[in-house]
């Protein structure tokens, strides 16, 4: 029918031109006329094509994108014949819209036609649409009635697929597909662990003209913790979305976590990463809530309290066997949306319920929850580094000292567990023996350790008591140490004060205190060994040092030609406890020189105005009061024998003596 | 078996001796006790015996020593002695030096005590330093080999009298006898009382032809050896020096005539 119409028009035109053929046309006019005829013809061909179409753009990988296509005919003046009265050439133009959502939530990306050519004979439309962001989409469509179908390709993305469109009355932008923007909930999975945790992805779109819409987003990762969950929130100013590949990339320089995936049918799935550790695992988010994966375990956070046991490694480490780690969540200063931890560690000598603990606050906590790791470093001294592996409701790891290196391993859980079992408190009385190694002798002694909890941590004081004779002898040397040096890592305890003449250095280990002790006058005395509750017995071949008090008598030999002292000498020494005296022991006594026999009344008695006793060098010396100033100076043997000299202030040494302690 | 018994017996004796020797040694070392002394008169051959008793008491740890010194004239058993009391004898602890002196006592001694022996010097108020002495608890110190023991005054002396006054014609033979006894002074201090007689022999010494008169007042200084003896009758007074060996040389004075004779007697026999 159309063909007949064309023929009729041609005949009419021919008649008119020949009828008026008396008048001849220029070449230009002829051409113009031809163009006009062709344009008309084209117009008739294109006209049926114009209209609105809706359909889907399917990608070879399976994804599909809702699209709408608007085609119209547009007359463009031809330029060949000049500018005057140009012939209008009909062309196809329009726009391809990729749409999401509808109505007020419509999101569209519009591709304008840059080239279109319709071959009516083949009913084929070749069109190139373009978007400033996504470059070109080449489509080859075949018209079949109200349908357009064909293929498409995107050179910029190397994607291709098929297109299916159906004419619609109106170009209804938006359809059944959901908008990209919205909240997606789902789970994060770990690739190297059997963990999962809940997450939420929120995308916000804002239409940017018709060409595109801008997407921003936020990612929320939630780890259950105590007392509250740890929620990491990351904000992204730009979420990259490629409507052709449907690739979604959520990344920000300021955020540690980023995601790459695809949006398909309202589900966004892909992989999630941490800038620090790289690939973490996969994530899947959908519009509706999903069930947690049953073959995975919920990832755990580190916040809260952890009750652990410590296993010392190596002989130099003597950390207490109980440790309490406490972490609190605070916003990360250098990671927007991230979280960091602050906290402290407590080493307990006794049960967790006791106040006998050493507390070390963490000066830094490097929290990598997605890697399941945590590194905490204590402040001050000792500087301990906890390298912690996070597991579901369990922490484990190592403890290192800045000086000693690896000192212990530990394992901690949320529960206190059987508390008190085997816990040996620090406080108490440690009893045992102090050896005088070069003499083959010993003293019984004890160290009282009195801990107290101050605002800045566990404080300790100690009292050293050394006995002369048996414990009931009443002759004791007492030293008080206000704040002994104690290394909680090695268990090294040092009792030393400038005003004391004894230094004790030992290792405190499970209720035992052993080490070496020193005298400032005699030097290294030997070893000591103390134990709580049970005490320690002396070696069998060692002799207990006797008390100083008693009477000593023996012979005096005059060594000066100027003297004729009695040959029998006795001195009595009395010891009393006096806190004002050196070592808390005051020594007094008298010197007797016997003319007659011991026991007779033929003696001269001279009181000592001062007696000095060095229990470590085992030296006693005393000076008599009154007009006659005699000085006794002697060494005390383990057999209670004193050998020494007698001196006069004016004459110097006047005698030598040897006395033996009388049996009490 | 007998040999065994002999050994046992010897062991017992040794133990016995050891037991007692130990005790004796202790007593030896005591300050207190009786010390037998030999006191030398330096510059002469004379010596005397003395007994020094030291007493000790301990008062608050201070040894207080007191002493009693008996200076004998004659042998150890002579009853002619002078006794001096010293209530406080300082004993130097360093040197064990004893200072035995007291105001009012003629004799003082400074010595050093060593192993039961006191050695030192002795002094008299009239003479000053007399000489040295040695006193010991056990036994007696050895007397000087050629020394002369100061004799007692007691005894019988006879000798000659030479009239020196033309108005006197006393017999030329005279004897004196002295007897010393211990007595107490009014203040209780022991003193020596001397009594005696004088005889003037008109005949020979063995005859009965003599006139005897007791002495009423005899004064004898044991250290200067100066003797004065007044007769009860006839108002005669003997004055002179009785040497330690018993020789008296002096004069005879009459209350009426003054110096009437010289006398020289000696201990007899």
XYZ file of C-alpha atoms in Angstrom, chain A residues 63-655:
593
model
C 23.099 -9.543 35.422
C 20.416 -7.437 33.965
C 19.621 -3.818 34.150
C 16.240 -2.203 33.776
C 16.282 0.310 30.974
C 14.014 2.618 29.085
C 14.656 3.879 25.596
C 13.199 6.974 24.042
C 13.443 7.350 20.289
C 12.289 10.295 18.285
C 12.709 11.700 14.947
C 14.598 14.838 14.624
C 15.040 16.976 11.574
C 18.444 18.277 11.050
C 19.170 20.795 8.352
C 21.479 19.469 5.781
C 24.479 21.576 5.156
C 25.529 20.389 1.775
C 23.404 22.777 -0.195
C 24.316 25.795 1.743
C 22.694 27.704 4.429
C 19.791 29.107 2.549
C 16.619 27.108 2.773
C 18.319 23.877 3.793
C 16.625 20.597 3.430
C 15.681 19.046 6.768
C 16.998 15.560 7.043
C 15.245 13.313 9.558
C 17.457 11.445 12.026
C 16.858 9.219 14.937
C 17.756 10.533 18.350
C 16.870 9.754 21.819
C 18.188 8.529 25.095
C 18.795 5.243 26.839
C 18.043 5.396 30.562
C 19.255 2.924 33.095
C 16.843 3.232 35.987
C 16.581 2.056 39.552
C 13.630 2.497 41.743
C 10.840 4.746 40.805
C 9.013 7.827 41.716
C 10.806 9.951 44.223
C 13.423 7.294 44.658
C 14.161 7.024 41.025
C 17.752 6.728 40.118
C 18.641 7.009 36.491
C 21.654 7.104 34.377
C 20.970 8.517 31.005
C 22.918 7.810 27.851
C 22.216 10.236 25.039
C 22.360 9.148 21.437
C 25.403 10.254 19.652
C 24.726 8.346 16.494
C 21.744 6.466 15.221
C 20.991 4.932 11.925
C 17.780 3.128 10.992
C 17.706 0.735 8.115
C 14.035 0.363 7.328
C 14.646 -2.441 4.870
C 16.203 -4.534 7.609
C 14.282 -2.878 10.356
C 17.604 -2.435 12.029
C 18.596 0.385 14.223
C 22.255 0.956 14.985
C 22.634 3.412 17.757
C 25.420 4.639 19.918
C 24.498 6.167 23.205
C 26.953 7.859 25.433
C 27.348 9.002 28.971
C 30.066 11.216 30.237
C 30.862 8.764 32.997
C 30.321 5.445 31.400
C 31.308 6.214 27.824
C 29.520 4.539 24.930
C 27.099 1.762 24.592
C 26.735 0.427 21.113
C 23.434 -1.179 20.346
C 22.203 -2.986 17.317
C 18.456 -3.415 17.502
C 15.969 -5.053 15.236
C 12.430 -3.842 15.190
C 9.714 -6.348 15.212
C 6.446 -4.677 15.632
C 6.498 -3.015 19.035
C 9.605 -4.792 20.099
C 13.182 -3.883 19.748
C 15.805 -6.450 20.512
C 19.381 -6.965 19.745
C 22.782 -6.735 21.246
C 24.819 -4.191 23.025
C 28.387 -3.706 23.913
C 30.386 -1.336 26.015
C 33.898 -0.818 24.739
C 34.921 0.899 27.925
C 33.989 -2.031 30.129
C 34.381 -4.858 27.583
C 30.932 -5.966 28.488
C 28.226 -6.999 26.134
C 24.926 -8.641 26.091
C 21.439 -8.514 24.733
C 18.752 -5.920 24.869
C 15.057 -6.489 24.953
C 12.646 -3.619 24.695
C 8.926 -3.274 24.287
C 7.104 -0.145 23.219
C 5.173 1.604 25.908
C 2.688 4.366 25.840
C 4.643 6.533 28.145
C 8.269 6.696 28.947
C 7.789 5.545 32.493
C 11.087 6.028 34.126
C 11.459 3.519 36.812
C 9.843 0.211 37.116
C 10.000 -2.858 39.190
C 13.651 -2.773 40.076
C 14.567 -1.408 43.433
C 16.548 1.673 43.774
C 20.171 1.279 44.523
C 19.965 3.462 47.573
C 18.846 1.966 50.827
C 19.958 -0.223 53.655
C 21.334 -3.655 53.087
C 21.914 -5.993 55.950
C 23.963 -9.102 55.931
C 27.095 -10.750 57.179
C 30.806 -10.474 56.847
C 32.694 -13.728 56.568
C 36.358 -14.366 57.145
C 38.385 -16.210 54.583
C 41.000 -17.631 56.952
C 38.802 -18.149 59.974
C 35.500 -19.772 60.579
C 34.071 -16.446 61.654
C 31.199 -14.310 60.662
C 29.716 -11.151 61.993
C 26.756 -8.937 61.232
C 27.080 -5.945 59.026
C 25.079 -3.296 57.358
C 25.622 -1.403 54.153
C 23.812 1.844 53.587
C 23.829 3.492 50.156
C 22.504 6.949 49.547
C 21.953 8.221 46.044
C 21.493 11.745 44.763
C 20.564 12.342 41.167
C 23.128 14.401 39.363
C 21.240 15.752 36.373
C 19.953 12.969 34.203
C 23.252 11.521 33.286
C 24.082 10.000 36.556
C 23.414 9.792 40.229
C 25.923 10.103 42.990
C 26.204 7.344 45.534
C 27.551 7.662 49.033
C 27.532 5.004 51.624
C 28.460 3.686 54.989
C 29.548 0.302 56.155
C 28.841 -0.954 59.639
C 30.652 -3.948 61.096
C 29.421 -5.219 64.425
C 31.310 -7.461 66.769
C 29.505 -8.649 69.878
C 31.341 -7.558 72.947
C 31.035 -6.888 76.606
C 29.342 -4.847 77.926
C 28.269 -3.576 74.515
C 28.915 -4.616 70.941
C 31.763 -3.084 69.046
C 30.402 -1.338 66.010
C 32.771 -0.086 63.395
C 31.231 2.495 61.097
C 32.962 3.620 57.957
C 31.749 6.500 55.838
C 32.366 6.758 52.148
C 31.891 9.973 50.195
C 31.751 8.178 46.917
C 30.565 4.722 46.115
C 31.498 3.670 42.682
C 28.727 1.918 40.801
C 28.985 0.790 37.233
C 25.533 0.181 35.861
C 26.863 -1.961 33.054
C 29.052 -4.263 35.109
C 26.971 -3.573 38.205
C 30.234 -3.379 40.049
C 30.051 -1.694 43.384
C 33.233 -0.348 44.949
C 33.023 1.178 48.374
C 36.331 2.708 49.330
C 37.709 5.742 51.065
C 41.202 6.833 51.843
C 40.109 7.639 55.346
C 38.543 4.263 56.070
C 40.383 1.116 56.902
C 37.700 -1.149 55.514
C 36.593 -1.234 51.925
C 34.345 -3.425 49.814
C 34.142 -4.463 46.201
C 31.272 -6.439 44.827
C 28.272 -6.498 42.577
C 24.733 -5.398 42.857
C 22.299 -7.878 41.482
C 18.635 -8.010 42.118
C 18.875 -6.031 45.307
C 21.737 -8.107 46.669
C 25.175 -6.695 47.021
C 27.847 -9.292 47.449
C 31.547 -9.237 47.164
C 34.741 -9.071 49.190
C 35.750 -6.895 52.035
C 39.208 -5.704 52.817
C 41.228 -3.928 55.416
C 43.952 -1.577 54.358
C 46.181 -3.104 56.980
C 45.689 -6.752 56.330
C 44.257 -6.925 52.875
C 41.516 -9.360 51.989
C 39.458 -10.339 54.974
C 36.774 -12.400 53.322
C 33.421 -12.154 51.655
C 30.313 -10.172 52.482
C 26.717 -10.359 51.345
C 23.996 -7.847 51.959
C 20.413 -7.882 51.000
C 17.289 -5.885 51.496
C 15.863 -8.324 53.930
C 17.436 -9.802 57.000
C 19.241 -13.032 56.448
C 20.045 -15.881 58.766
C 23.483 -16.178 60.174
C 25.613 -18.827 58.527
C 25.286 -22.002 60.505
C 28.693 -23.350 59.659
C 30.526 -20.380 61.058
C 31.064 -19.013 64.522
C 30.400 -15.488 65.557
C 33.547 -13.392 65.599
C 34.401 -11.963 68.958
C 35.553 -8.593 70.081
C 38.247 -7.933 72.605
C 36.457 -5.460 74.797
C 35.547 -6.494 78.287
C 37.314 -8.497 80.931
C 39.366 -11.596 80.366
C 40.522 -13.899 83.115
C 43.609 -15.785 82.201
C 46.387 -18.055 83.303
C 50.019 -17.324 82.606
C 52.645 -19.888 81.825
C 56.128 -18.603 82.330
C 58.599 -19.592 79.682
C 62.217 -19.753 80.622
C 63.812 -19.632 84.026
C 64.098 -15.875 84.221
C 60.396 -15.225 84.123
C 58.322 -15.357 87.280
C 55.150 -13.580 86.379
C 52.185 -14.403 88.568
C 50.044 -17.154 87.152
C 46.827 -15.219 87.051
C 46.225 -12.283 84.774
C 43.201 -10.116 84.185
C 43.018 -8.187 80.929
C 40.497 -5.391 80.633
C 39.693 -3.524 77.456
C 37.291 -0.660 76.855
C 36.224 0.594 73.463
C 36.928 4.184 72.449
C 36.681 5.853 69.045
C 39.845 5.534 67.037
C 41.559 8.839 66.630
C 43.218 8.071 63.343
C 40.546 5.913 61.815
C 37.244 7.583 61.230
C 34.543 5.125 62.082
C 37.027 2.795 63.628
C 37.393 1.801 67.206
C 40.349 1.353 69.413
C 40.818 -0.030 72.849
C 42.208 1.189 76.091
C 42.771 -1.011 79.050
C 45.055 -2.540 81.549
C 46.505 -5.800 82.750
C 46.580 -7.107 86.270
C 48.799 -9.879 87.491
C 47.387 -11.550 90.562
C 49.474 -13.305 93.127
C 46.417 -14.478 94.902
C 42.885 -15.155 93.724
C 41.196 -12.699 91.421
C 39.165 -11.612 94.411
C 42.261 -10.491 96.316
C 43.852 -7.087 96.188
C 47.265 -8.552 95.723
C 47.892 -7.625 92.173
C 50.174 -5.568 90.045
C 48.388 -3.413 87.553
C 49.929 -2.152 84.360
C 47.980 0.168 82.125
C 48.390 -0.106 78.421
C 49.980 2.888 76.824
C 49.047 1.621 73.399
C 46.668 -0.968 72.059
C 46.931 -1.916 68.411
C 43.552 -3.447 67.801
C 43.022 -5.331 64.581
C 39.665 -6.938 65.121
C 39.296 -8.080 61.556
C 42.647 -9.803 61.661
C 41.752 -11.204 65.041
C 44.820 -9.740 66.587
C 45.661 -7.273 69.258
C 48.957 -5.935 70.516
C 48.993 -4.089 73.801
C 52.020 -2.479 75.395
C 52.123 -1.470 79.031
C 53.358 1.886 80.133
C 56.138 2.466 82.554
C 58.287 -0.354 83.783
C 58.303 -3.189 83.113
C 57.321 -2.629 79.545
C 55.336 -5.706 78.607
C 53.960 -6.443 75.199
C 50.917 -8.649 74.923
C 50.558 -10.203 71.479
C 47.027 -11.526 71.464
C 45.097 -13.738 69.106
C 41.371 -13.261 69.277
C 39.121 -16.250 69.137
C 35.514 -16.719 69.963
C 35.332 -15.888 73.655
C 38.990 -16.604 74.126
C 42.244 -14.707 74.066
C 45.608 -16.334 73.818
C 49.053 -15.164 73.077
C 52.442 -14.250 74.375
C 53.890 -11.783 76.801
C 57.243 -10.216 76.064
C 59.406 -7.980 78.153
C 61.384 -5.203 76.544
C 64.547 -6.504 78.178
C 64.031 -10.237 78.379
C 62.089 -10.936 75.263
C 59.486 -13.666 75.411
C 58.650 -14.363 79.029
C 55.300 -16.105 79.069
C 52.299 -17.363 77.216
C 48.756 -16.956 78.393
C 45.201 -18.001 77.745
C 42.151 -16.088 78.926
C 38.430 -16.436 78.831
C 35.397 -14.511 79.916
C 34.841 -16.578 83.013
C 36.839 -16.323 86.193
C 37.091 -20.055 86.419
C 38.153 -21.924 89.543
C 39.707 -19.058 91.447
C 42.129 -19.562 94.267
C 43.246 -23.027 93.297
C 46.959 -23.086 93.699
C 47.174 -19.338 93.898
C 49.991 -18.363 96.236
C 49.573 -14.887 97.567
C 52.451 -12.533 97.847
C 51.679 -11.505 101.371
C 52.897 -13.593 104.190
C 55.839 -14.707 106.206
C 58.659 -16.476 104.446
C 60.743 -18.466 106.896
C 63.996 -20.215 106.464
C 67.725 -19.891 106.870
C 70.436 -17.430 105.943
C 73.775 -19.122 105.442
C 77.148 -17.762 106.438
C 78.846 -19.810 103.795
C 82.456 -19.138 104.707
C 81.835 -20.127 108.311
C 79.664 -23.125 107.709
C 77.030 -21.495 109.871
C 73.535 -20.182 109.497
C 70.994 -17.907 111.049
C 67.301 -18.550 111.165
C 65.359 -15.726 109.665
C 62.242 -14.589 107.949
C 60.974 -11.954 105.601
C 57.502 -10.541 106.108
C 56.029 -9.205 102.918
C 53.186 -6.795 103.415
C 51.484 -5.694 100.230
C 48.993 -2.874 100.094
C 46.975 -1.460 97.300
C 47.514 2.244 96.690
C 45.995 4.489 94.092
C 48.939 3.912 91.806
C 49.091 0.186 92.218
C 50.387 -2.528 94.453
C 52.853 -1.353 97.025
C 54.967 -3.600 99.104
C 56.895 -3.290 102.304
C 59.056 -5.900 103.893
C 60.592 -6.672 107.237
C 63.701 -8.805 107.479
C 64.273 -10.557 110.773
C 67.470 -12.427 111.513
C 67.754 -14.477 114.663
C 70.796 -15.158 116.709
C 70.304 -18.469 118.308
C 66.937 -20.046 118.092
C 63.786 -18.177 117.250
C 62.813 -17.967 120.927
C 66.137 -16.511 121.949
C 64.810 -12.982 121.740
C 67.970 -11.842 120.075
C 66.917 -10.602 116.696
C 68.157 -8.194 114.091
C 65.315 -6.344 112.461
C 65.378 -4.381 109.236
C 62.438 -2.563 107.726
C 62.223 -1.861 104.024
C 59.540 0.568 102.972
C 59.469 -0.084 99.250
C 61.633 -2.937 98.111
C 62.436 -3.219 94.460
C 60.324 -5.881 92.874
C 60.343 -6.984 89.272
C 57.029 -8.599 88.551
C 58.363 -10.210 85.394
C 61.351 -11.978 86.851
C 60.122 -12.114 90.409
C 63.340 -10.449 91.488
C 63.051 -8.902 94.898
C 65.730 -6.648 96.314
C 65.763 -5.397 99.867
C 68.254 -2.582 100.143
C 68.368 0.748 101.882
C 71.361 3.005 102.488
C 70.734 3.025 106.222
C 70.772 -0.759 106.479
C 73.871 -2.922 106.435
C 72.165 -5.892 104.878
C 71.154 -6.374 101.282
C 68.931 -9.231 100.194
C 68.487 -10.189 96.569
C 66.224 -13.038 95.683
C 63.643 -14.507 93.380
C 60.064 -14.822 94.559
C 58.505 -17.893 93.059
C 55.379 -19.744 94.147
C 55.697 -18.950 97.794
C 59.446 -19.432 97.855
C 62.043 -16.744 98.175
C 65.633 -17.711 97.517
C 68.723 -15.823 96.603
C 71.861 -14.232 97.954
C 72.395 -11.887 100.791
C 75.117 -9.417 101.554
C 76.508 -7.408 104.366
C 77.882 -3.961 103.647
C 80.739 -4.734 106.000
C 81.449 -8.365 105.223
C 80.360 -8.542 101.609
C 78.753 -11.642 100.176
C 77.438 -13.719 103.043
C 76.004 -16.582 101.086
C 72.629 -17.848 100.072
C 69.286 -17.805 101.765
C 66.211 -19.929 101.319
C 62.743 -19.110 102.624
C 59.361 -20.638 102.154
C 55.891 -19.641 103.177
C 54.082 -21.743 105.731
C 56.511 -24.640 105.878
C 59.840 -22.890 106.291
C 63.204 -24.305 105.277
C 65.613 -26.436 107.297
C 69.286 -25.653 107.481
C 71.851 -27.874 105.806
C 72.949 -30.677 108.051
C 76.591 -29.677 108.080
C 75.955 -26.081 109.079
C 76.055 -24.774 112.624
C 73.489 -22.368 113.963
C 75.040 -19.148 115.183
C 74.440 -18.702 118.885
C 73.188 -15.625 120.651
C 75.661 -12.963 121.607
C 74.408 -12.508 125.139
C 76.123 -14.338 127.908
C 79.322 -14.280 129.884
C 82.647 -15.003 128.341
C 85.692 -15.773 130.389
C 89.202 -16.727 129.712
C 92.809 -15.644 129.873
C 94.448 -12.328 129.275
C 98.087 -12.023 128.345
C 99.805 -8.725 128.909
C 101.504 -7.556 125.743
C 102.784 -4.234 126.971
C 105.823 -3.812 129.154
C 103.974 -1.042 130.878
C 101.079 -3.084 132.104
C 100.461 -5.838 134.573
C 96.799 -6.498 134.105
C 95.122 -9.411 135.791
C 95.383 -12.538 133.725
C 91.786 -13.490 134.039
C 89.246 -11.617 132.007
C 85.537 -11.893 131.782
C 82.935 -9.874 130.058
C 79.239 -10.153 130.177
C 77.081 -9.057 127.287
C 73.395 -8.366 127.455
C 71.216 -7.837 124.412
C 67.905 -6.039 124.368
C 65.551 -5.102 121.599
C 65.709 -1.381 121.003
C 64.289 0.181 117.906
C 66.669 3.096 118.297
C 69.706 0.837 118.260
C 71.465 -0.341 115.105
C 69.562 -3.311 113.669
C 67.153 -2.971 116.566
C 69.518 -4.745 118.956
C 71.224 -2.946 121.815
C 74.239 -4.559 123.448
C 75.455 -3.605 126.894
C 77.755 -5.236 129.353
C 80.640 -5.113 131.728
C 84.259 -6.067 131.694
C 85.788 -7.832 134.667
C 89.416 -8.357 135.327
C 89.982 -10.941 138.009
C 92.885 -10.843 140.371
C 91.577 -13.822 142.037
C 89.931 -16.824 140.601
C 86.770 -16.642 138.575
C 83.972 -16.576 141.053
C 85.952 -14.737 143.681
C 85.248 -11.174 144.571
C 88.746 -10.072 143.679
C 87.958 -8.357 140.462
C 87.650 -4.958 138.996
C 84.492 -4.390 137.035
C 84.277 -1.770 134.356
C 81.023 -1.126 132.568
C 81.051 -0.750 128.822
C 79.805 2.640 127.801
C 79.256 1.340 124.293
C 79.335 -2.034 122.629
C 79.371 -2.504 118.905
C 78.477 -5.811 117.420
C 78.783 -6.718 113.766
C 76.877 -9.978 113.407
C 78.151 -10.492 109.878
C 81.848 -9.962 110.381
C 81.303 -11.483 113.825
C 83.186 -8.776 115.593
C 82.404 -7.295 118.975
C 84.052 -4.298 120.510
C 83.378 -2.325 123.617
C 84.867 0.589 125.460
C 84.716 0.946 129.200
C 83.499 4.082 130.849
C 85.107 5.931 133.685
C 88.626 7.085 134.126
C 90.149 3.867 132.867
C 89.371 3.603 129.181
C 89.900 0.083 128.037
C 88.735 -1.185 124.711
C 87.921 -4.785 124.020
C 87.960 -5.902 120.406
C 87.467 -9.478 119.365
C 86.319 -11.974 116.753
C 83.541 -14.368 117.661
C 83.878 -17.870 116.330
C 81.020 -20.244 115.669
C 82.117 -22.097 118.802
C 81.355 -18.980 120.857
C 84.986 -18.216 121.422
C 86.160 -14.622 121.293
C 89.792 -13.874 120.603
C 90.982 -10.356 120.567
C 92.882 -7.530 122.074
C 92.604 -5.191 124.995
C 93.744 -1.646 124.494
C 94.194 1.363 126.656
C 93.591 4.853 125.369
C 97.016 5.972 126.492
C 99.086 2.850 126.038
C 97.535 1.286 122.988
C 97.304 -2.486 122.935
C 98.028 -3.843 126.362
C 96.813 -7.385 126.163
